[in-house]
CSV table of C-alpha atoms in Angstrom, one decimal:
chain,number,residue,atom,x,y,z
A,1,UNK,CA,0.0,0.0,0.0
A,2,UNK,CA,1.3,3.4,-0.9
A,3,UNK,CA,-0.1,6.6,0.7
A,4,UNK,CA,0.9,10.1,-0.5
A,5,UNK,CA,1.3,13.0,1.9
A,6,UNK,CA,1.8,16.4,0.2
A,7,UNK,CA,5.1,18.0,1.3
A,8,UNK,CA,4.1,21.7,1.7
A,9,UNK,CA,0.3,21.8,1.4
A,10,UNK,CA,0.0,25.3,2.9
A,11,UNK,CA,2.0,27.0,0.2
A,12,UNK,CA,0.9,27.7,-3.3
A,13,UNK,CA,3.4,26.1,-5.6
A,14,UNK,CA,3.4,23.7,-8.5
A,15,UNK,CA,5.6,20.7,-8.4
A,16,UNK,CA,6.6,19.2,-11.7
A,17,UNK,CA,7.6,16.0,-9.9
A,18,UNK,CA,4.5,13.9,-9.8
A,19,UNK,CA,6.4,10.6,-9.5
A,20,UNK,CA,6.1,10.6,-5.8
A,21,UNK,CA,2.3,10.1,-5.8
A,22,UNK,CA,1.7,8.2,-9.0
A,23,UNK,CA,0.2,4.9,-8.2
A,24,UNK,CA,-0.7,5.8,-4.7
A,25,UNK,CA,-3.6,4.0,-3.2
A,26,UNK,CA,-4.4,6.8,-0.8
A,27,UNK,CA,-3.6,10.4,-0.1
A,28,UNK,CA,-3.8,12.6,3.0
A,29,UNK,CA,-5.0,16.1,2.0
A,30,UNK,CA,-4.2,18.5,4.8
A,31,UNK,CA,-5.4,21.9,5.7
A,32,UNK,CA,-4.8,24.1,8.7
A,33,UNK,CA,-8.1,24.9,10.6
A,34,UNK,CA,-6.5,28.2,11.7
A,35,UNK,CA,-5.5,29.2,8.1
A,36,UNK,CA,-8.3,29.9,5.6
A,37,UNK,CA,-5.8,30.1,2.7
A,38,UNK,CA,-4.8,26.5,3.3
A,39,UNK,CA,-8.5,25.5,3.0
A,40,UNK,CA,-8.9,27.6,-0.1
A,41,UNK,CA,-6.0,25.8,-1.7
A,42,UNK,CA,-7.6,22.4,-1.4
A,43,UNK,CA,-9.2,22.4,-4.9
A,44,UNK,CA,-5.7,22.8,-6.4
A,45,UNK,CA,-4.3,19.9,-4.5
A,46,UNK,CA,-7.4,17.7,-5.1
A,47,UNK,CA,-7.0,18.3,-8.8
A,48,UNK,CA,-3.3,17.4,-8.6
A,49,UNK,CA,-4.1,14.2,-6.8
A,50,UNK,CA,-6.8,13.2,-9.2
A,51,UNK,CA,-4.7,14.1,-12.3
A,52,UNK,CA,-1.6,12.2,-11.2
A,53,UNK,CA,-2.8,9.2,-9.2
A,54,UNK,CA,-4.9,6.1,-10.0
A,55,UNK,CA,-8.6,6.5,-10.5
A,56,UNK,CA,-9.5,4.5,-7.4
A,57,UNK,CA,-7.3,6.5,-5.0
A,58,UNK,CA,-8.9,7.1,-1.6
A,59,UNK,CA,-8.4,10.6,-0.3
A,60,UNK,CA,-8.7,11.6,3.4
A,61,UNK,CA,-9.3,15.3,4.0
A,62,UNK,CA,-7.5,16.2,7.2
A,63,UNK,CA,-8.1,19.4,9.2
A,64,UNK,CA,-5.1,19.9,11.4
A,65,UNK,CA,-4.4,21.9,14.6
A,66,UNK,CA,-7.6,21.1,16.6
A,67,UNK,CA,-5.5,22.0,19.6
A,68,UNK,CA,-5.9,25.7,18.5
A,69,UNK,CA,-9.7,25.7,18.6
A,70,UNK,CA,-9.8,29.3,19.8
A,71,UNK,CA,-7.9,30.4,16.6
A,72,UNK,CA,-10.1,28.4,14.2
A,73,UNK,CA,-10.9,30.0,10.9
A,74,UNK,CA,-12.4,27.0,9.1
A,75,UNK,CA,-15.4,25.3,10.8
A,76,UNK,CA,-15.7,21.6,11.1
A,77,UNK,CA,-18.8,21.8,9.0
A,78,UNK,CA,-17.0,23.5,6.2
A,79,UNK,CA,-14.4,20.7,6.1
A,80,UNK,CA,-17.1,18.1,6.3
A,81,UNK,CA,-19.1,19.7,3.4
A,82,UNK,CA,-16.0,20.0,1.2
A,83,UNK,CA,-15.3,16.3,1.8
A,84,UNK,CA,-18.9,15.3,1.1
A,85,UNK,CA,-19.0,17.4,-2.1
A,86,UNK,CA,-15.8,15.7,-3.4
A,87,UNK,CA,-16.5,12.2,-2.1
A,88,UNK,CA,-13.6,12.3,0.3
A,89,UNK,CA,-13.1,10.8,3.8
A,90,UNK,CA,-12.9,13.5,6.5
A,91,UNK,CA,-11.3,13.8,10.0
A,92,UNK,CA,-9.9,16.5,12.2
A,93,UNK,CA,-6.6,15.9,14.1
A,94,UNK,CA,-3.9,17.6,16.1
A,95,UNK,CA,-0.4,16.5,15.3
A,96,UNK,CA,0.8,18.4,18.4
A,97,UNK,CA,-1.5,16.5,20.9
A,98,UNK,CA,-1.7,13.3,18.9
A,99,UNK,CA,-5.5,13.6,18.7
A,100,UNK,CA,-7.0,11.3,16.1
A,101,UNK,CA,-3.7,10.5,14.4
A,102,UNK,CA,-4.0,6.7,14.7
A,103,UNK,CA,-7.7,7.0,13.8
A,104,UNK,CA,-7.0,8.9,10.6
A,105,UNK,CA,-4.5,6.3,9.4
A,106,UNK,CA,-6.8,3.5,10.3
A,107,UNK,CA,-9.7,5.1,8.5
A,108,UNK,CA,-7.7,5.6,5.3
A,109,UNK,CA,-6.1,2.1,5.5
A,110,UNK,CA,-9.5,0.5,6.0
A,111,UNK,CA,-11.0,2.3,2.9
A,112,UNK,CA,-8.0,1.3,0.8
A,113,UNK,CA,-8.2,-2.3,1.9
A,114,UNK,CA,-12.0,-2.4,1.2
A,115,UNK,CA,-11.4,-0.9,-2.3
A,116,UNK,CA,-8.6,-3.5,-2.9
A,117,UNK,CA,-10.9,-6.4,-1.9
A,118,UNK,CA,-13.7,-5.0,-4.0
A,119,UNK,CA,-11.5,-4.6,-7.1
A,120,UNK,CA,-10.0,-8.1,-6.6
A,121,UNK,CA,-13.5,-9.6,-6.5
A,122,UNK,CA,-14.5,-7.7,-9.6
A,123,UNK,CA,-11.4,-8.8,-11.5
A,124,UNK,CA,-11.8,-12.4,-10.5
A,125,UNK,CA,-15.3,-12.3,-11.9
A,126,UNK,CA,-16.4,-14.5,-9.0
A,127,UNK,CA,-14.5,-17.4,-10.4
A,128,UNK,CA,-13.5,-20.0,-7.8
A,129,UNK,CA,-9.8,-20.3,-7.3
A,130,UNK,CA,-8.0,-23.5,-6.3
A,131,UNK,CA,-5.6,-23.2,-3.4
A,132,UNK,CA,-2.8,-25.8,-3.5
A,133,UNK,CA,-1.5,-26.9,-0.2
A,134,UNK,CA,1.8,-28.5,0.4
A,135,UNK,CA,1.5,-31.9,2.1
A,136,UNK,CA,4.3,-33.2,4.3
A,137,UNK,CA,4.9,-35.7,7.0
A,138,UNK,CA,5.5,-34.5,10.5
A,139,UNK,CA,7.9,-36.3,12.9
A,140,UNK,CA,7.7,-39.5,10.8
A,141,UNK,CA,4.2,-40.1,12.0
A,142,UNK,CA,1.3,-41.2,9.9
A,143,UNK,CA,-0.4,-37.9,10.5
A,144,UNK,CA,0.0,-35.3,7.8
A,145,UNK,CA,0.1,-31.6,8.1
A,146,UNK,CA,-1.0,-29.1,5.6
A,147,UNK,CA,0.5,-25.6,5.3
C-alpha cells in the first residue's frame, strides 16, 4: 500500500515532480483549521491528486491543529461539506497533541483495503480459485500436516 502526503500543502506552488504520488492507493489532503488560505488551496491539491494518481485513490481530507480551537478560521462543518462534495473521507486531528492521528491512518487504510478487496473480487469475476496446499509428513508419523 502506498499513501501520499503532500510535502508543503499550505503553500501555493506547482511541483513538476509527480512521480512521488503516481500509483498511490491513498492520499492525505491536509489543511490548517487556523488558516483559511490552506483550506482555499484544497481544490488545487485535489486536482493534482486526481490528475496524477490512479482512478481509485482514496483521499482523506484532514483538518489539522484542533489544539488551537480558539484560533479556528475553518469550521468543522466546512471541512465536512467539502469532503462530502468531493467524495472524500474526513477527519480533524492535532499532530501536536496526537489527537485522532491513529484513527486517521486506520480510516484511510480500511478504505484502501476495502477498495482492494472489491476490485479483486470484480477482477476475478467471482471465479472459484483453487488453493494448492503443500503436504508433508511431520515427525515421521502417519499424521499429515497441511501448510
